[in-house]
Every structure is written in C-alpha cells, then in structure tokens.
Coordinates of C-alpha atoms in Angstrom, one line a residue:
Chain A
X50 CA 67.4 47.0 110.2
X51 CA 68.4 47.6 113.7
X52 CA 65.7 48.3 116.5
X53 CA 66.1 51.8 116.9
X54 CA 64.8 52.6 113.0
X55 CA 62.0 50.0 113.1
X56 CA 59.0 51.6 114.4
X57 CA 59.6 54.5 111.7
X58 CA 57.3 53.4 108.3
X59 CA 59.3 52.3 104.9
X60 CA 58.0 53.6 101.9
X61 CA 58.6 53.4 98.1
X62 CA 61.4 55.9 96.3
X63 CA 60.7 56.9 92.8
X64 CA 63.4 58.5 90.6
X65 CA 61.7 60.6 87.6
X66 CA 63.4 62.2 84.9
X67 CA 63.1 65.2 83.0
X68 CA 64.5 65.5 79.7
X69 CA 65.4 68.0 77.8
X70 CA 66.3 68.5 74.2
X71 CA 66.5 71.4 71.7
X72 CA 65.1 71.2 67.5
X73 CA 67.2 73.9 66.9
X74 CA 64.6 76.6 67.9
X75 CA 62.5 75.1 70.3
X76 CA 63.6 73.5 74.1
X77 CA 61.6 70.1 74.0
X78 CA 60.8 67.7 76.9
X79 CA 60.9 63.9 76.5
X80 CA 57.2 62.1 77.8
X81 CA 56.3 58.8 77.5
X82 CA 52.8 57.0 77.9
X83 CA 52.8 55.4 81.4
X84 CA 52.7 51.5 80.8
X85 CA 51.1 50.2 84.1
X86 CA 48.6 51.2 86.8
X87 CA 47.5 54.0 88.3
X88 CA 47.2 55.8 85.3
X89 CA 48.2 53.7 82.7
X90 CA 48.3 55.3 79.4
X91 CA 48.7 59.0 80.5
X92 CA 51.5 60.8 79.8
X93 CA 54.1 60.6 82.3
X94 CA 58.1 61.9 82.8
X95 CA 60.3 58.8 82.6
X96 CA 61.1 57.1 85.7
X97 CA 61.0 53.8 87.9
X98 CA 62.1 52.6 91.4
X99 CA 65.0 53.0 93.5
X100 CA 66.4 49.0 93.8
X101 CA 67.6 47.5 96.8
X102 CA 71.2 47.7 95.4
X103 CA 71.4 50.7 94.1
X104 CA 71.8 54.5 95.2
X105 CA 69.5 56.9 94.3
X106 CA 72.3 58.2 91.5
X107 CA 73.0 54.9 90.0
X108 CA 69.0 54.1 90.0
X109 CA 68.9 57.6 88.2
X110 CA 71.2 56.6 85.8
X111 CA 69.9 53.4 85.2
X112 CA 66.9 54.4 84.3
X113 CA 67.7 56.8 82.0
X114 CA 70.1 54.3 80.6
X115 CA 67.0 51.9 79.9
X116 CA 64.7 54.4 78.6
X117 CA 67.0 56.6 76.2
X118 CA 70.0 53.8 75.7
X119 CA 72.4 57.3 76.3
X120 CA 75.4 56.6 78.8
X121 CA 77.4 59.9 80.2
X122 CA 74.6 62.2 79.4
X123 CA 74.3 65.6 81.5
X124 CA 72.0 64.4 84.3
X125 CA 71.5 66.5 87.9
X126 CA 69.5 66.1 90.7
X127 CA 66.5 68.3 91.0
X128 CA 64.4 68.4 94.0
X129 CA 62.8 65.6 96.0
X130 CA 58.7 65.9 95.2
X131 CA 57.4 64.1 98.6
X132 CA 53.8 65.1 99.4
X133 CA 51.8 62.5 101.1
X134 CA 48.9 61.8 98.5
X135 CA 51.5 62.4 95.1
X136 CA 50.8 59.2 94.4
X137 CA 47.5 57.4 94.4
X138 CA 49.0 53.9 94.3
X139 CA 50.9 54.5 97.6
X140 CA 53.2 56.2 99.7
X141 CA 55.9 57.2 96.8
X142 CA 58.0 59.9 97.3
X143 CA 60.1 61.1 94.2
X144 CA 63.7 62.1 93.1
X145 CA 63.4 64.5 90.2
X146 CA 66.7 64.2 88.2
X147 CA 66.8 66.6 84.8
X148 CA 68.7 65.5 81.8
X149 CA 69.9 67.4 79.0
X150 CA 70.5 65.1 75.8
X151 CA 71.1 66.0 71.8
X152 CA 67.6 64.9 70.0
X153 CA 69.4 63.3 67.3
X154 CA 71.0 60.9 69.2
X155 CA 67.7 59.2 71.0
X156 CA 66.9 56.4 68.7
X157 CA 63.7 56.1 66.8
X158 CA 63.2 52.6 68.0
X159 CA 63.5 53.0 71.2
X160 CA 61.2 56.0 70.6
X161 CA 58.4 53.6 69.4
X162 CA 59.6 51.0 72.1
X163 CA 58.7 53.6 74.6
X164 CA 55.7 55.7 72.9
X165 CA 58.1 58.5 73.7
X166 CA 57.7 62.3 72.1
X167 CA 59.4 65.1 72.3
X168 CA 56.9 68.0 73.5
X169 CA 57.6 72.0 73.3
X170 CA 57.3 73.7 76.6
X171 CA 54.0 75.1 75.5
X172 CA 52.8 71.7 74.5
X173 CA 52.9 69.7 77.5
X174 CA 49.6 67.9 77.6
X175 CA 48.4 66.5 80.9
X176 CA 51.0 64.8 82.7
X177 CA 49.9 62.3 86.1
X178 CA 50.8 63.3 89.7
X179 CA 53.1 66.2 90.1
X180 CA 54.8 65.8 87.0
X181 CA 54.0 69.5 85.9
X182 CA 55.3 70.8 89.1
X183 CA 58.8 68.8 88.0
X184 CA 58.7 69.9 84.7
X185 CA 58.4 73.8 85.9
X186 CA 61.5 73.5 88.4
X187 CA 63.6 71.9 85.9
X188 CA 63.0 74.9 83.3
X189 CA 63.5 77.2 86.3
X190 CA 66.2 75.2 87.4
X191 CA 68.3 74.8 83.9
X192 CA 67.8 79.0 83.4
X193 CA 69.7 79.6 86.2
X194 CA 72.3 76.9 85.7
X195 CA 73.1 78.1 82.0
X196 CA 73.8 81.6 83.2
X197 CA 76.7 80.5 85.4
X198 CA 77.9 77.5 83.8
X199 CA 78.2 75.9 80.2
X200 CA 76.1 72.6 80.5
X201 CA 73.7 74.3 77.5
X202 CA 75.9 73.2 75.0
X203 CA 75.0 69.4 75.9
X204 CA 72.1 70.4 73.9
X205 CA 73.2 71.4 70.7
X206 CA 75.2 68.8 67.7
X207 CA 78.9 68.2 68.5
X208 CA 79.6 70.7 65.6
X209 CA 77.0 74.4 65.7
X210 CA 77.6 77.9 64.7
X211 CA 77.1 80.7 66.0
X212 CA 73.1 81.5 65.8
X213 CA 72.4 78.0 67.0
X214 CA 73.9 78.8 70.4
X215 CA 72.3 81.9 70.4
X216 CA 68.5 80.3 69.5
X217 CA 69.3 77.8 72.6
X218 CA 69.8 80.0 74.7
X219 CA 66.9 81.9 73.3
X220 CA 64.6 79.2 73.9
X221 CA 65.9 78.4 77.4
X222 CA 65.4 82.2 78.6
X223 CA 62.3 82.8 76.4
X224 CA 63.5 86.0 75.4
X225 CA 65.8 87.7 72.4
X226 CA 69.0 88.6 73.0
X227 CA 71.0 91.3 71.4
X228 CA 73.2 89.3 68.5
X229 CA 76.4 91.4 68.8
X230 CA 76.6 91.3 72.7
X231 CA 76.1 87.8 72.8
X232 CA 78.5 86.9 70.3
X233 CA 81.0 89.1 72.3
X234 CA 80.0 87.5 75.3
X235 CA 80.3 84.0 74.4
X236 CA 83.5 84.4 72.4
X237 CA 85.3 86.5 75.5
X238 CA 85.1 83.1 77.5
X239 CA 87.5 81.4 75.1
X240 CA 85.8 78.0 75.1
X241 CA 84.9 78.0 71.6
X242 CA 87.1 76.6 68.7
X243 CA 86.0 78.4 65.3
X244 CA 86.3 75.4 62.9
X245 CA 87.5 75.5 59.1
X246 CA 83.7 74.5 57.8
X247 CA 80.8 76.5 57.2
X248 CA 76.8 75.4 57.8
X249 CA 75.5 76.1 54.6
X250 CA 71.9 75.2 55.0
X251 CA 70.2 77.9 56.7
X252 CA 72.2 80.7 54.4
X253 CA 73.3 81.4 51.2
X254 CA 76.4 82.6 52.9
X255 CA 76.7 79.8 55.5
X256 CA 78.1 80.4 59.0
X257 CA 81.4 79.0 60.6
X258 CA 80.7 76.4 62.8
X259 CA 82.6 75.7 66.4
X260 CA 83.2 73.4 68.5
X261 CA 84.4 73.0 72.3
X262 CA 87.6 73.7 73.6
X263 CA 87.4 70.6 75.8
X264 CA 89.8 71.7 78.5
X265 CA 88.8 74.9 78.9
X266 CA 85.0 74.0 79.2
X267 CA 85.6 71.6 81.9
X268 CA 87.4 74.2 83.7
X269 CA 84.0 76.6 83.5
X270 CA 81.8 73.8 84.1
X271 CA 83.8 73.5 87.1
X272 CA 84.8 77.4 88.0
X273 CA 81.0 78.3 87.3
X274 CA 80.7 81.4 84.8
X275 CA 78.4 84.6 84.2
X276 CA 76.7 84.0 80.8
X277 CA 74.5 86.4 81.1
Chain B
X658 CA 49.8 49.8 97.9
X659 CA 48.7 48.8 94.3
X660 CA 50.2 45.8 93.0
X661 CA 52.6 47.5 90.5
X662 CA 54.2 48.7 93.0
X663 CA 54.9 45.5 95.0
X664 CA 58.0 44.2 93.9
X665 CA 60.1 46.9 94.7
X666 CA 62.0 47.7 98.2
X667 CA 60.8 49.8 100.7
X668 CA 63.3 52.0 103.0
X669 CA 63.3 54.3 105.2
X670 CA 63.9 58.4 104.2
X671 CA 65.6 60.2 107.0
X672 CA 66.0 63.7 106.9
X673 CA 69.5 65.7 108.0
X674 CA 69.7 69.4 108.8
X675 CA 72.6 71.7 108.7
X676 CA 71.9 74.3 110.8
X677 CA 74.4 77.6 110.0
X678 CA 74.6 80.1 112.6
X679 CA 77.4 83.4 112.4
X680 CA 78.8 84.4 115.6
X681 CA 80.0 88.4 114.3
X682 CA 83.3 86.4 113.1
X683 CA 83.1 82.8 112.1
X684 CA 80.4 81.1 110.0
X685 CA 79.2 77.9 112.6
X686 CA 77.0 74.9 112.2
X687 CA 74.9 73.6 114.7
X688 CA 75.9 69.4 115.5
X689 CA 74.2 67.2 118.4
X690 CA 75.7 64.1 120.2
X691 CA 73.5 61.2 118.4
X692 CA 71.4 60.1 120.9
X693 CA 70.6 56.3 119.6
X694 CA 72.3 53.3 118.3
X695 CA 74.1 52.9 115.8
X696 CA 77.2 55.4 116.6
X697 CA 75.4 56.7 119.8
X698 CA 77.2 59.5 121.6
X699 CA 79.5 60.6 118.0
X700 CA 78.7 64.0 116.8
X701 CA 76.2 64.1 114.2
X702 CA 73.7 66.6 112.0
X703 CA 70.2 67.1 113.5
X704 CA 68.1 64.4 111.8
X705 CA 64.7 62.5 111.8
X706 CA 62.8 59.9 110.1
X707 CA 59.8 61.4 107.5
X708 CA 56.4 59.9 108.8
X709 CA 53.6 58.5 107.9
X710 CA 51.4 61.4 107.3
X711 CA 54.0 64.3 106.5
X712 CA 55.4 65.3 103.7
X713 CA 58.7 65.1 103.2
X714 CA 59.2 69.3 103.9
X715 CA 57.3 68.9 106.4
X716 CA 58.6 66.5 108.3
X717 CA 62.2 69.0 107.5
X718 CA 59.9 71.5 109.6
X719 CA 58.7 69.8 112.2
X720 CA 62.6 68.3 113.3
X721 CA 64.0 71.4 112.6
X722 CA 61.0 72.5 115.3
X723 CA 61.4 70.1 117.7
X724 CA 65.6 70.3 118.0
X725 CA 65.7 73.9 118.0
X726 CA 62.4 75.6 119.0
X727 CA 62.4 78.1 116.1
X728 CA 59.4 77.9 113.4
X729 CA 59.6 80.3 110.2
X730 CA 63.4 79.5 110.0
X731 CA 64.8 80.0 105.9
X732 CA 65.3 76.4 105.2
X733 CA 65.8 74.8 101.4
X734 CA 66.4 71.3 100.1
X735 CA 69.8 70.7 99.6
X736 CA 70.5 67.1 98.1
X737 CA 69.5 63.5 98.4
X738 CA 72.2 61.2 99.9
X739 CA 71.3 58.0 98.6
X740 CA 74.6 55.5 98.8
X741 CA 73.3 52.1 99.2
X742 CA 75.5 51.6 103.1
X743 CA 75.1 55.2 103.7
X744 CA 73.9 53.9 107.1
X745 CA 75.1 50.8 109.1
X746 CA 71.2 50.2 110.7
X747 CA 69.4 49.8 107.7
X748 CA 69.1 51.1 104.4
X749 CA 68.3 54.6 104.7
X750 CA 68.3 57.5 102.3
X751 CA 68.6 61.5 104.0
X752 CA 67.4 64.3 102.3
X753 CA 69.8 67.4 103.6
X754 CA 68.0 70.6 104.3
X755 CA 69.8 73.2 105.2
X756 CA 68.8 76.1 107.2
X757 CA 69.9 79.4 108.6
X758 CA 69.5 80.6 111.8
X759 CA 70.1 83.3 114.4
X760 CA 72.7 82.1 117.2
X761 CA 70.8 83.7 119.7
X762 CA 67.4 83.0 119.0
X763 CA 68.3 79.4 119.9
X764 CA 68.0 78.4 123.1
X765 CA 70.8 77.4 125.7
X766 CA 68.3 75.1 127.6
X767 CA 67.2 73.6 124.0
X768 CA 71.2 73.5 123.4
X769 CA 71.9 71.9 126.6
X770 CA 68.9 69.1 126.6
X771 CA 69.9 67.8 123.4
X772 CA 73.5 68.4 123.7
X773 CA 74.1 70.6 120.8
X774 CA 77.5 72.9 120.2
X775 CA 78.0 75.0 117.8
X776 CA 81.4 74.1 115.5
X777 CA 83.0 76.6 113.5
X778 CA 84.1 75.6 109.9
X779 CA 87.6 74.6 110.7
X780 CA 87.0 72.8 113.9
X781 CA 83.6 70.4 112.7
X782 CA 84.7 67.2 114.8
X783 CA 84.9 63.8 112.9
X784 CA 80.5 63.1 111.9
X785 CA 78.8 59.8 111.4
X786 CA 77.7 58.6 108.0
X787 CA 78.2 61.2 105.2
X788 CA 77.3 64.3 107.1
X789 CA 80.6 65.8 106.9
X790 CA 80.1 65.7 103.1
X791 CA 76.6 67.1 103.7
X792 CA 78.3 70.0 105.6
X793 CA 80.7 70.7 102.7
X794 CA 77.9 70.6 99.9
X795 CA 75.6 73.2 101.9
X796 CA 78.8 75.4 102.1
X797 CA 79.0 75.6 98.7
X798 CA 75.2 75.8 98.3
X799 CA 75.6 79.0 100.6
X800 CA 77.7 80.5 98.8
X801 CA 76.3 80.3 95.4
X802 CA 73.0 81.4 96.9
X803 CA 74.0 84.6 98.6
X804 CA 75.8 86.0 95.5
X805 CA 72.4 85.5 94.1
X806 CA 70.1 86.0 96.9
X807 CA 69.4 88.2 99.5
X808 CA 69.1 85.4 102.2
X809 CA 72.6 86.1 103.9
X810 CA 70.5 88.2 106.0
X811 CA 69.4 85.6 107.8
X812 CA 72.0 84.9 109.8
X813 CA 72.6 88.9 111.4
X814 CA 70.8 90.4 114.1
X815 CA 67.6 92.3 113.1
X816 CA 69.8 95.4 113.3
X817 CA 73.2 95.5 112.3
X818 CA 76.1 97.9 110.8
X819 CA 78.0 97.4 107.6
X820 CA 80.9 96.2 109.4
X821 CA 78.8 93.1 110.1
X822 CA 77.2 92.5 107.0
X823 CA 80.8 92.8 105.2
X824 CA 82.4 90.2 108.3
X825 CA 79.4 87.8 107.2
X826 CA 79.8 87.4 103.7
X827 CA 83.9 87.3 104.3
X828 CA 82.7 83.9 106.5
X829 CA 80.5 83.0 103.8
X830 CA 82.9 83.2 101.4
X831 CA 86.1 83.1 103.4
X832 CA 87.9 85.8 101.4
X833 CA 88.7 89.3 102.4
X834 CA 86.2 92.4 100.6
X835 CA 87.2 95.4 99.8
X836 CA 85.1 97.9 102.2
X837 CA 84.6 100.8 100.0
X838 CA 83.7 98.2 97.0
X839 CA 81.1 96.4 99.1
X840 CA 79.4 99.2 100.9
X841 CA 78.9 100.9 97.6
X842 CA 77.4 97.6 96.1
X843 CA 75.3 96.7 98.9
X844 CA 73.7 100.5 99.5
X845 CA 72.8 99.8 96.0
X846 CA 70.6 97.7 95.9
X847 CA 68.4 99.6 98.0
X848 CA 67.2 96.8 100.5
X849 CA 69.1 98.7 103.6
X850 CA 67.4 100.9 105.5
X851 CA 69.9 103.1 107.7
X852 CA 68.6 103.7 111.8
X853 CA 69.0 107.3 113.7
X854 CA 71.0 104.7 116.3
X855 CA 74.7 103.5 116.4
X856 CA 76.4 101.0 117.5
X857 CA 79.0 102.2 119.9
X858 CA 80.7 98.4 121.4
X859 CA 82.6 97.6 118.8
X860 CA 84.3 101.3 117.9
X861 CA 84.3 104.4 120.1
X862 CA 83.2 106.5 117.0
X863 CA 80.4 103.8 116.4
X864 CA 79.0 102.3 113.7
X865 CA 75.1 103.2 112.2
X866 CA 72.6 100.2 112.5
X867 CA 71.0 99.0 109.4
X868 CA 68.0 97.1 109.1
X869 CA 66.1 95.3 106.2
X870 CA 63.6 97.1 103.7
X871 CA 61.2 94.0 103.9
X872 CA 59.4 94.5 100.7
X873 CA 62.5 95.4 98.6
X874 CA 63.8 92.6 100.3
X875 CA 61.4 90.2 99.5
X876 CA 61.3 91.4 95.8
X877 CA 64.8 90.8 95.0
X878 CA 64.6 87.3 97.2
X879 CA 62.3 86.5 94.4
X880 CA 63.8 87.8 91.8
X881 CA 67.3 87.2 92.3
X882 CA 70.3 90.1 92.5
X883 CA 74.1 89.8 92.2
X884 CA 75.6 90.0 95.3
X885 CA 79.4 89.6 94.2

C-alpha cells in the first residue's frame, strides 16, 4: 500500500446474500444457522468474506456458489450495510447481494449440510446484526425491479402456466391482481411461448404451460419493461 | 476483532462521489484534479477514505461536506466497485454515491481551492481508476430514477418555468420531449405550484415561474410516480 493511503484504517468486507425462492404461492427467503462466533447458532443470511484475490462480485458469487452449489443464478447487488457497531466481532462492513433461485433446484444435502430453510416473509425469525434491515430492501428492492423488467421468472420451473406467473407476482407485490388484465398484460410483451402440454394437477381441466422466448427476454431484461 | 474473523484480509473502503449539476442546457458532473499520489494532478471523482468511527453514509456526507460546502444535498448509494487492481496504491474498494446539486450553490472559492470544473457529458476528460465507468452507471441510475421519482428537481433553481423543467429532463435523458405532452403530464401530477412572477430573460413575452408543492412533493418522492 503506498504512503498516501496508510494512515487511513483497513477493515473487514462482508458479502451477504439474500435469497429468494417461490413454493408456488409463497415468496421464501433462504437462512441458515450461523456456524461460528459472535452469534453462533442464530439464524443468519448466507455470507462470508471478501478474499484477498477476489472482487467483491466474484467473492459474491463464490459464496453463493459454496452455499447453494447453483452457478449463473440471478444475483444483484443491493446496498452496502456499513454502520459502525453492525457487527460485534469488529469493524465489518457488508455487501448485500439478493439472489433469486428456483427451490427445486437447491439440494437437500446441501440443505442439511448448511441447516438451511426456506422461510415465508412473514416467518422470518430473529436474524443477527442488520440482517432484517437486508432482508426488507431486498423485498423492496425485487418489487420494483419485477415491474420494469422480467428477472421474476428466475423464480418459477423452466416450464409454468399461466396462474403460476400470476401467484408470483402475487406474492412479490402482496396484493391480487385482476386475472384478465394480467394475462393481457403479460401476453402483449410477446416473451412467452405457449407450449403443446397442459399442467394437470391443480385442475381437472389443466392449464397450458409456457415457457421463455429466450431472445426476446434477454432483449427486456435488457430494454427494461412496464409490468405493471 | 474476534478471532473468527482473523484470517481474512483487511482493506481499505474509499468512497467516490459524482456530483451532477445542470447548467439550463447541459447535464454536468463535478471532477477535481487528484491531489495525492498515485495519478496526482489527473482528473478524478471527489473521493475519501471511510473512518474509523463513521459509518460508511456518513463518511459519503461528511466528503461530500468537506469538497463542496453544501449539507442536506440528495445523495444515494450507487454501486460498489470492487475489482481486485481497481487501484494501483493498495487494494481498495469505492462505494459510488451519487449526488445532485445546484450549480450555484457551490462555491467558486470552494471550486477554485480544490480545483474542481464542471464537465459536461460529452467533454468528461480521460479519469483515474474506474470513475469513468462510475460516471456512466450514475447516468443510467439518473435516469431510471427520475421517470420514477420526483428528485430531478434537485438540480433547478428554487423557482423555475416549464421551459426549464422540460430542458432538464431532455439532458437527463438526452432526447427531445414533446412540449404540449410534457407540460400536460407534469401539471398533472400536482406537485407544481405556479408564481404571480415571470421570467422575462429568456423570452420577451416571459415565461411563469414554478415552484415545488413540498408536501405533494415529498409524498410522491416516497411513493414513487411515472415521470415518462
């Protein structure tokens, strides 16, 4: 470090991660039991350290890598949570990265591995430092980003009809929406491809299911959109 | 620090500003001449290490204080630059704020004792580091925010005609508006309240001033609107 930057006090960067996943009809958050001191035991967001060799993206990702054994999942920064007393084992200031993963795909082992569980939003049990804080932002955060672009769908199966969509975007707004206008709505953006197959389990009559229309998405994701 | 936490790296967290200003016709940001090594004398955002005993906002606050003499500016969190060389001197990660400010509330003797120009958009001079890429991401930041947010406001006089509002967001958004389209839009959200007095320099019929509705203003700053 050269002279001009040494008088100036080095501390410890934290990355923590906030994951979200949907059941179908409720949006869940991913909280594991913290495995060392201060706090040990408490339920805590996943995170760890930002290493020498890494940038604060790559230390993101390799944590969540680690903890969820997920590669390319949907994964933004958040906010940087720095107050001076956040963290009573030292001076720690925090990255908050949020995560949006399908539920099926997070393995049970690694479930165990971690005592990881998924928790409703109206579930959260106590949670050490600011966790809570991180938690609300993210919420607050992932409302606005699913009105203007469609990262939501990173939530649901590969393969989801119609009311699924809607009951995601349900649970992420906390509110009903109007079944017709929505269906307009999401159809008049053209990124959905109506499949051949129906969902037959929730219905006697089944519903179609859909997938992406890879190309277009990406060009949303990018372009931004007005979903609601 | 507890001894969990030993093994891991310490570094230093800087913080960066970008600092908009509007001049009536061109969207600027605010740059100073570095004043220490490494890359002394190259243009560079306004920046600081975060202390001891701040948080990391407030340390945002106190530079943002200290290089331009305003308090109570609108300031938000931008993004966390965290490449592992970012910085020849040492490994340091910047947190970009970015703020917005009125160009003549700042001060020309502030402006002359640390060397500071303002640069419009299409003239920002070659930056140390990755504060050009900081300049470009607070762009966009901008203008996402003031389609949703009232904050634009900001950046005008306290009292102001139409004519200016509409030349701001055109900066903002570098795009021609349709007058009649905007004015109509604008008026209705209701957070203009229209003076007795005119502006006369600009236009020999003149042009009425305008000034904010604070409480209507503050309500939809909360809540959100849509601008465009």
């Amino acid at each position: 470090m050269i002279a001009e930057y040494k008088p100036y006090e080095p501390l410890l960067l934290a990355i923590d991660c906030i994951i979200f996943g949907f059941d179908g009809t409720q949006l869940k958050a991913l909280l594991i039991k913290r495995g060392f001191e201060p706090q040990k035991g408490k339920w805590s967001l996943m995170g760890g350290f930002v290493q020498k060799d890494e940038s604060v993206d790559d230390a993101a990702k390799r944590i969540l890598d680690q903890l969820t054994g997920l590669h390319d999942i949907y994964m933004e920064q958040l906010h940087v949570f720095g107050e001076v007393d956040r963290d009573p084992g030292g001076r720690v200031v925090s990255i908050a990265y949020y995560a949006l993963i399908k539920i099926d795909d997070y393995s049970k082992e690694l479930m165990e591995s971690h005592q990881a569980e998924w928790f409703a939003m109206d579930e959260i049990p106590p949670l050490i430092f600011d966790h809570k804080k991180m938690i609300s932002m993210a919420r607050e955060r992932l409302r606005q980003k699913v009105a203007n672009y469609p990262i939501g769908f990173a939530l649901l199966p590969n393969k989801f009809t119609l009311p699924q969509l809607q009951a995601l975007y349900e649970a992420i707004y906390e509110t009903e929406l109007d079944k017709r206008n929505f269906t307009r709505k999401i159809l008049s953006f053209e990124i959905l491809q109506k499949l051949e197959e129906k969902e037959k389990e929730s219905s006697r009559k089944g519903a179609y299911l859909y997938v992406f229309d890879d190309k277009k998405y990406r060009k949303l994701e990018k372009d931004g959109f007005k979903m609601m």
